[in-house]
Coordinates of C-alpha atoms and ligand atoms in Angstrom, one line a residue:
X721 CA 13.7 1.8 -17.7
X722 CA 9.9 2.8 -17.5
X723 CA 8.4 1.7 -14.4
X724 CA 4.6 1.6 -13.4
X725 CA 3.7 1.7 -9.8
X726 CA 0.3 0.4 -9.2
X727 CA -1.1 2.4 -6.2
X728 CA -4.1 4.1 -5.1
X729 CA -2.4 7.7 -4.4
X730 CA 0.7 9.4 -5.2
X731 CA 1.0 11.3 -2.0
X732 CA 1.5 7.7 -0.1
X733 CA 5.0 7.6 1.3
X734 CA 5.9 4.2 -0.2
X735 CA 4.5 5.2 -3.7
X736 CA 6.3 8.7 -3.4
X737 CA 9.7 7.3 -2.3
X738 CA 9.6 4.4 -5.2
X739 CA 9.0 7.2 -7.7
X740 CA 11.8 9.5 -6.3
X741 CA 14.2 6.5 -6.1
X742 CA 13.5 5.6 -9.8
X743 CA 14.0 8.9 -11.0
X744 CA 17.1 9.6 -9.0
X745 CA 18.6 6.7 -11.0
X746 CA 17.2 7.9 -14.2
X747 CA 14.5 6.0 -14.8
X748 CA 10.9 6.9 -15.7
X749 CA 8.1 6.1 -13.0
X750 CA 4.6 6.5 -13.5
X751 CA 1.8 5.7 -10.9
X752 CA -1.2 4.0 -12.0
X753 CA -4.2 4.2 -9.8
X754 CA -5.1 0.5 -9.8
X755 CA -8.8 0.9 -9.6
X756 CA -8.8 3.2 -12.6
X757 CA -7.0 0.9 -14.9
X758 CA -9.4 -1.0 -17.2
X759 CA -8.7 -3.8 -19.7
X760 CA -10.2 -5.7 -22.6
X761 CA -9.5 -9.1 -21.5
X762 CA -10.9 -10.8 -24.6
X763 CA -8.6 -9.3 -27.0
X764 CA -5.7 -11.5 -28.4
X765 CA -3.5 -8.6 -27.7
X766 CA -3.6 -7.9 -24.0
X767 CA -4.2 -4.3 -23.1
X768 CA -4.5 -2.0 -20.2
X769 CA -6.6 1.3 -20.7
X770 CA -5.9 4.3 -18.4
X771 CA -7.5 7.6 -18.6
X772 CA -8.4 7.1 -22.2
X773 CA -5.2 5.8 -23.3
X774 CA -3.5 2.4 -24.0
X775 CA -0.4 2.0 -21.7
X776 CA 2.6 0.8 -23.3
X777 CA 6.3 0.7 -23.3
X778 CA 6.6 -0.5 -19.4
X779 CA 9.6 -2.7 -18.5
X780 CA 8.4 -3.2 -14.9
X781 CA 5.5 -2.8 -12.7
X782 CA 5.5 -2.4 -8.9
X783 CA 2.4 -3.5 -7.4
X784 CA 1.4 -1.9 -4.0
X785 CA -2.0 -3.4 -3.7
X786 CA -3.9 -2.9 -0.6
X787 CA -5.6 -5.8 1.1
X788 CA -9.2 -4.3 0.4
X789 CA -8.5 -4.3 -3.5
X790 CA -6.6 -7.7 -3.9
X791 CA -9.1 -8.9 -6.3
X792 CA -9.2 -6.2 -8.8
X793 CA -5.5 -5.2 -8.1
X794 CA -4.0 -8.7 -8.9
X795 CA -6.3 -8.9 -12.0
X796 CA -4.6 -5.6 -13.2
X797 CA -1.0 -7.0 -12.3
X798 CA -1.9 -10.1 -14.3
X799 CA -2.7 -8.2 -17.3
X800 CA 0.7 -6.4 -17.1
X801 CA 2.1 -9.9 -16.9
X802 CA 0.4 -11.0 -19.9
X803 CA 1.8 -8.0 -21.6
X804 CA 5.2 -9.2 -20.8
X805 CA 6.0 -6.5 -18.1
X806 CA 8.3 -7.6 -15.3
X807 CA 6.6 -7.4 -12.2
X808 CA 8.3 -7.1 -8.7
X809 CA 6.0 -9.6 -7.0
X810 CA 3.8 -11.9 -9.2
X811 CA 0.0 -12.0 -9.1
X812 CA 0.0 -15.4 -8.0
X813 CA 2.4 -15.0 -5.1
X814 CA 0.4 -11.9 -4.1
X815 CA -2.9 -13.6 -4.0
X816 CA -1.2 -16.7 -2.2
X817 CA 0.2 -14.4 0.5
X818 CA -3.3 -12.7 1.0
X819 CA -4.9 -16.0 2.2
X820 CA -3.5 -16.2 5.6
X821 CA -4.4 -19.9 6.0
X822 CA -3.2 -21.2 2.7
X823 CA 0.3 -19.0 3.7
X824 CA 0.5 -20.9 7.0
X825 CA -0.1 -24.3 5.1
X826 CA 2.6 -23.5 2.5
X827 CA 5.2 -22.4 5.1
X828 CA 4.5 -25.3 7.3
X829 CA 4.9 -27.9 4.5
X830 CA 8.4 -26.4 4.0
X831 CA 9.3 -26.6 7.7
X832 CA 9.2 -23.0 8.6
X833 CA 8.6 -22.6 12.4
X834 CA 5.1 -21.3 13.0
X835 CA 3.1 -20.7 16.2
X836 CA 0.8 -23.8 16.8
X837 CA -2.4 -22.8 14.7
X838 CA -5.7 -24.4 14.4
X839 CA -8.6 -23.9 12.1
X840 CA -12.0 -25.2 12.3
X841 CA -15.5 -24.4 10.8
X842 CA -18.1 -25.9 13.3
X843 CA -18.6 -24.5 16.7
X844 CA -19.1 -28.3 17.8
X845 CA -15.3 -28.5 17.5
X846 CA -14.3 -25.6 19.5
X847 CA -13.3 -27.4 22.7
X848 CA -11.1 -29.8 21.0
X849 CA -9.6 -27.1 18.8
X850 CA -8.5 -25.2 22.0
X851 CA -7.0 -28.5 23.5
X852 CA -5.1 -28.9 19.9
X853 CA -3.4 -25.6 20.2
X854 CA -2.5 -26.2 23.9
X855 CA -5.4 -24.3 25.7
X856 CA -5.8 -20.7 26.7
X857 CA -4.2 -18.0 26.4
X858 CA -4.8 -18.1 22.7
X859 CA -4.8 -15.5 20.0
X860 CA -7.9 -15.7 17.7
X861 CA -7.6 -14.0 14.2
X862 CA -10.1 -13.0 11.8
X863 CA -8.6 -14.4 8.3
X864 CA -9.7 -11.1 6.5
X865 CA -8.3 -8.8 9.4
X866 CA -5.4 -6.3 8.7
X867 CA -3.4 -3.8 10.8
X868 CA -4.1 -6.0 13.8
X869 CA -8.0 -5.4 13.6
X870 CA -9.7 -8.7 14.4
X871 CA -6.8 -10.2 16.4
X872 CA -7.9 -11.1 19.9
X873 CA -6.0 -12.3 22.9
X874 CA -8.2 -14.7 25.0
X875 CA -6.7 -15.3 28.3
X876 CA -8.9 -18.0 29.3
X877 CA -10.7 -20.8 28.2
X878 CA -14.2 -19.4 28.7
X879 CA -13.2 -16.2 27.0
X880 CA -11.8 -18.0 24.1
X881 CA -15.1 -20.2 23.7
X882 CA -17.1 -17.2 23.6
X883 CA -15.0 -15.3 21.0
X884 CA -14.7 -18.1 18.8
X885 CA -18.5 -18.8 19.0
X886 CA -19.3 -15.2 18.3
X887 CA -16.9 -15.1 15.3
X888 CA -18.3 -18.3 14.0
X889 CA -21.9 -16.9 14.4
X890 CA -21.0 -14.2 12.2
X891 CA -19.7 -16.7 9.7
X892 CA -16.3 -15.2 9.9
X893 CA -13.2 -17.5 9.0
X894 CA -10.7 -17.6 11.9
X895 CA -7.5 -19.1 13.2
X896 CA -6.7 -20.0 16.6
X897 CA -3.1 -19.7 17.6
X898 CA -0.7 -20.4 20.5
X899 CA -0.2 -17.0 22.3
X900 CA 3.6 -16.3 22.3
X901 CA 3.8 -14.6 25.6
X902 CA 7.6 -14.5 25.6
X903 CA 7.7 -12.4 22.8
X904 CA 6.6 -9.6 25.2
X905 CA 4.4 -7.6 22.8
X906 CA 7.1 -7.3 20.2
X907 CA 7.6 -8.6 16.7
X908 CA 10.1 -8.3 14.2
X909 CA 9.7 -7.1 10.7
X910 CA 12.5 -8.4 8.3
X911 CA 12.3 -6.5 4.9
X912 CA 13.4 -9.1 2.3
X913 CA 14.6 -8.2 -1.3
X914 CA 15.5 -11.0 -3.4
X915 CA 17.6 -13.4 -1.2
X916 CA 18.5 -11.0 1.6
X917 CA 17.2 -9.4 4.5
X918 CA 18.0 -5.7 3.7
X919 CA 16.6 -4.2 6.9
X920 CA 14.9 -5.3 10.0
X921 CA 13.0 -3.5 12.8
X922 CA 11.5 -4.5 16.0
X923 CA 7.9 -3.2 16.9
X924 CA 7.0 -2.9 20.3
X925 CA 3.4 -2.8 21.5
X926 CA 2.3 0.1 23.8
X927 CA 1.9 -1.0 27.5
X928 CA -1.2 -3.2 28.1
X929 CA -1.4 -4.1 24.4
X930 CA -0.1 -7.3 22.9
X931 CA -0.5 -6.2 19.1
X932 CA 2.8 -4.5 17.9
X933 CA 1.2 -2.9 14.7
X934 CA 2.3 0.7 14.1
X935 CA -1.1 1.4 13.3
X936 CA -2.2 0.6 16.8
X937 CA 0.4 2.8 18.4
X938 CA 3.3 0.2 18.5
X939 CA 6.9 2.0 18.3
X940 CA 9.6 0.9 15.8
X941 CA 13.4 0.5 16.6
X942 CA 16.3 -1.0 14.6
X943 CA 17.3 -4.5 15.8
X944 CA 20.0 -7.0 15.1
X945 CA 18.6 -10.4 13.9
X946 CA 20.4 -13.6 14.3
X947 CA 21.5 -15.7 11.2
X948 CA 18.7 -18.3 11.9
X949 CA 16.1 -15.4 11.7
X950 CA 17.7 -14.1 8.6
X951 CA 17.3 -17.4 6.9
X952 CA 13.8 -18.2 8.1
X953 CA 12.8 -14.7 6.6
X954 CA 14.4 -15.4 3.3
X955 CA 13.0 -18.9 3.0
X956 CA 9.6 -17.8 3.9
X957 CA 9.5 -15.1 1.2
X958 CA 10.9 -17.5 -1.2
X959 CA 8.1 -20.1 -0.5
X960 CA 5.5 -17.7 -1.1
X961 CA 7.2 -16.8 -4.5
X962 CA 7.7 -13.1 -3.4
X963 CA 10.8 -11.0 -4.5
X964 CA 10.0 -8.3 -1.9
X965 CA 8.3 -9.2 1.2
X966 CA 7.9 -8.1 5.0
X967 CA 8.3 -11.2 7.0
X968 CA 7.0 -10.7 10.4
X969 CA 8.4 -13.0 13.1
X970 CA 8.0 -13.5 16.8
X971 CA 10.8 -14.7 19.0
X972 CA 9.4 -17.7 20.8
X973 CA 10.9 -20.3 23.2
X974 CA 10.9 -22.6 20.2
X975 CA 12.8 -20.1 18.1
X976 CA 11.7 -17.8 15.4
X977 CA 8.2 -18.2 14.4
X978 CA 6.8 -16.6 11.1
X979 CA 3.3 -14.8 11.9
X980 CA 2.9 -13.5 8.4
X981 CA 4.3 -12.7 5.1
X982 CA 3.3 -9.3 3.7
X983 CA 3.4 -8.9 0.0
X984 CA 3.1 -4.9 0.0
X985 CA 5.2 -4.1 3.0
X986 CA 5.3 -0.2 3.9
X987 CA 8.5 1.7 3.6
X988 CA 7.8 4.4 5.9
X989 CA 8.4 2.5 9.1
X990 CA 11.4 0.7 8.2
X991 CA 13.1 3.6 6.3
X992 CA 12.6 5.7 9.3
X993 CA 13.7 3.0 11.9
X994 CA 16.7 2.0 10.0
X995 CA 17.6 5.1 8.0
X996 CA 18.1 2.9 4.9
X997 CA 17.1 3.7 1.5
X998 CA 14.8 0.7 0.8
X999 CA 13.0 2.4 -2.0
X1000 CA 16.6 2.6 -3.8
X1001 CA 17.2 -0.9 -3.2
X1002 CA 13.9 -2.1 -4.8
X1003 CA 14.8 0.0 -7.8
X1004 CA 18.0 -1.6 -8.0
X1005 CA 16.7 -5.0 -7.8
X1006 CA 14.3 -4.3 -10.6
X1007 CA 17.1 -2.8 -12.8
X1008 CA 19.1 -6.2 -12.2
X1009 CA 16.3 -8.5 -12.7
X1010 CA 13.7 -7.0 -15.0
X1011 CA 13.3 -9.0 -18.3
X1012 CA 10.3 -9.0 -20.6
X1013 CA 8.0 -12.2 -20.3
X1014 CA 9.4 -13.6 -17.2
X1015 CA 6.4 -14.7 -15.3
X1016 CA 4.3 -17.8 -15.1
X1017 CA 1.1 -15.9 -16.2
X1018 CA 2.8 -14.6 -19.3
X1019 CA 0.8 -14.9 -22.7
X1020 CA 1.9 -16.6 -25.8
X1021 CA 2.9 -13.3 -27.7
Ligands
ADP1392 P1 -2.5 -8.3 11.1 O1 -1.9 -8.9 9.8 O2 -3.8 -7.7 11.2 O3 -1.4 -7.4 11.6 P2 -1.1 -10.2 13.0 O4 -1.3 -11.6 12.8 O5 0.2 -9.5 12.3 O6 -2.4 -9.6 12.3 O7 -1.2 -9.9 14.4 C1 -1.1 -8.5 15.1 C2 0.1 -8.3 16.0 O8 -0.4 -9.1 17.1 C3 1.2 -9.0 15.7 O9 2.1 -8.0 15.2 C4 1.8 -9.3 17.0 O10 2.4 -8.2 17.7 C5 0.5 -9.8 17.8 N1 0.5 -11.3 17.6 C6 -0.1 -11.9 16.5 N2 -0.1 -13.3 16.8 C7 0.5 -13.6 18.1 C8 0.6 -14.7 18.6 N3 0.4 -15.7 18.2 N4 1.5 -14.5 19.9 C9 1.7 -13.3 20.4 N5 1.5 -12.2 19.8 C10 0.8 -12.3 18.7

């Protein structure tokens, strides 16, 4: 197979591991710098141009699209899909998962356990919004935030009101969420490929911090998850339409609740914590499933 990896840099751990795993299995892999791909979208034969040549002959594409380049990245991926190239994750599923609010609505509709979550536009409704999610302490999240930036714990009603008003004053979109104190500053990253959780790790926040993001100094360790957590993670990925996903869950008093479904989960933390060859499993999944013209955005040709 010939596999394209949409990424920003070859030296990134995940990109590098995917290329390595593909080559180890006798496939050809090429990194395409997402932001350097350009396209003629009006032609009746969809094409992607790159460094002066037209890309062709790819069987599959692995999107590793960072949150900051979602808009352009999903357009490039869609172009691959229209050319009939099999995407590991589809552009529509990636766009869907990047919208935190939309994702939570879709998961809730299918009965996935979530932290009690509220969303409002007007500062006039803040008091009632807080009552609705059970009052302080609450977690306030910027919808556009990643890696824990823009996630604030407000311990008191007054603090919550001020933070919400400040964010709203800046015209930022926010979620207000029940604080799952019993999670103890830990969350569980379930790495889903197809219909299986192939690896899971616990991320523990440093002392005095409630956010467990590795980028915020959290530490990762291997963890055994329950069958209920396993099926929740697989269902969540499935509802989002993602073949590969990092599903983040919290252990709450009311069972496993899903915080987020990540469409480009990093490989470094999970491979290090579990010692598993996740990159190899991704390539094997593609080898089993890649067929031309398999997406919902496929063209007529
Ligand atoms: P990001 O997408 O920016 O990483 P998250 O929503 O994943 O933001 O939140 C960052 C971290 O904060 C999570 O990994 C988790 O440890 C903690 N956290 C988020 N929401 C809650 C919550 N409702 N209750 C308890 N801890 C939370």
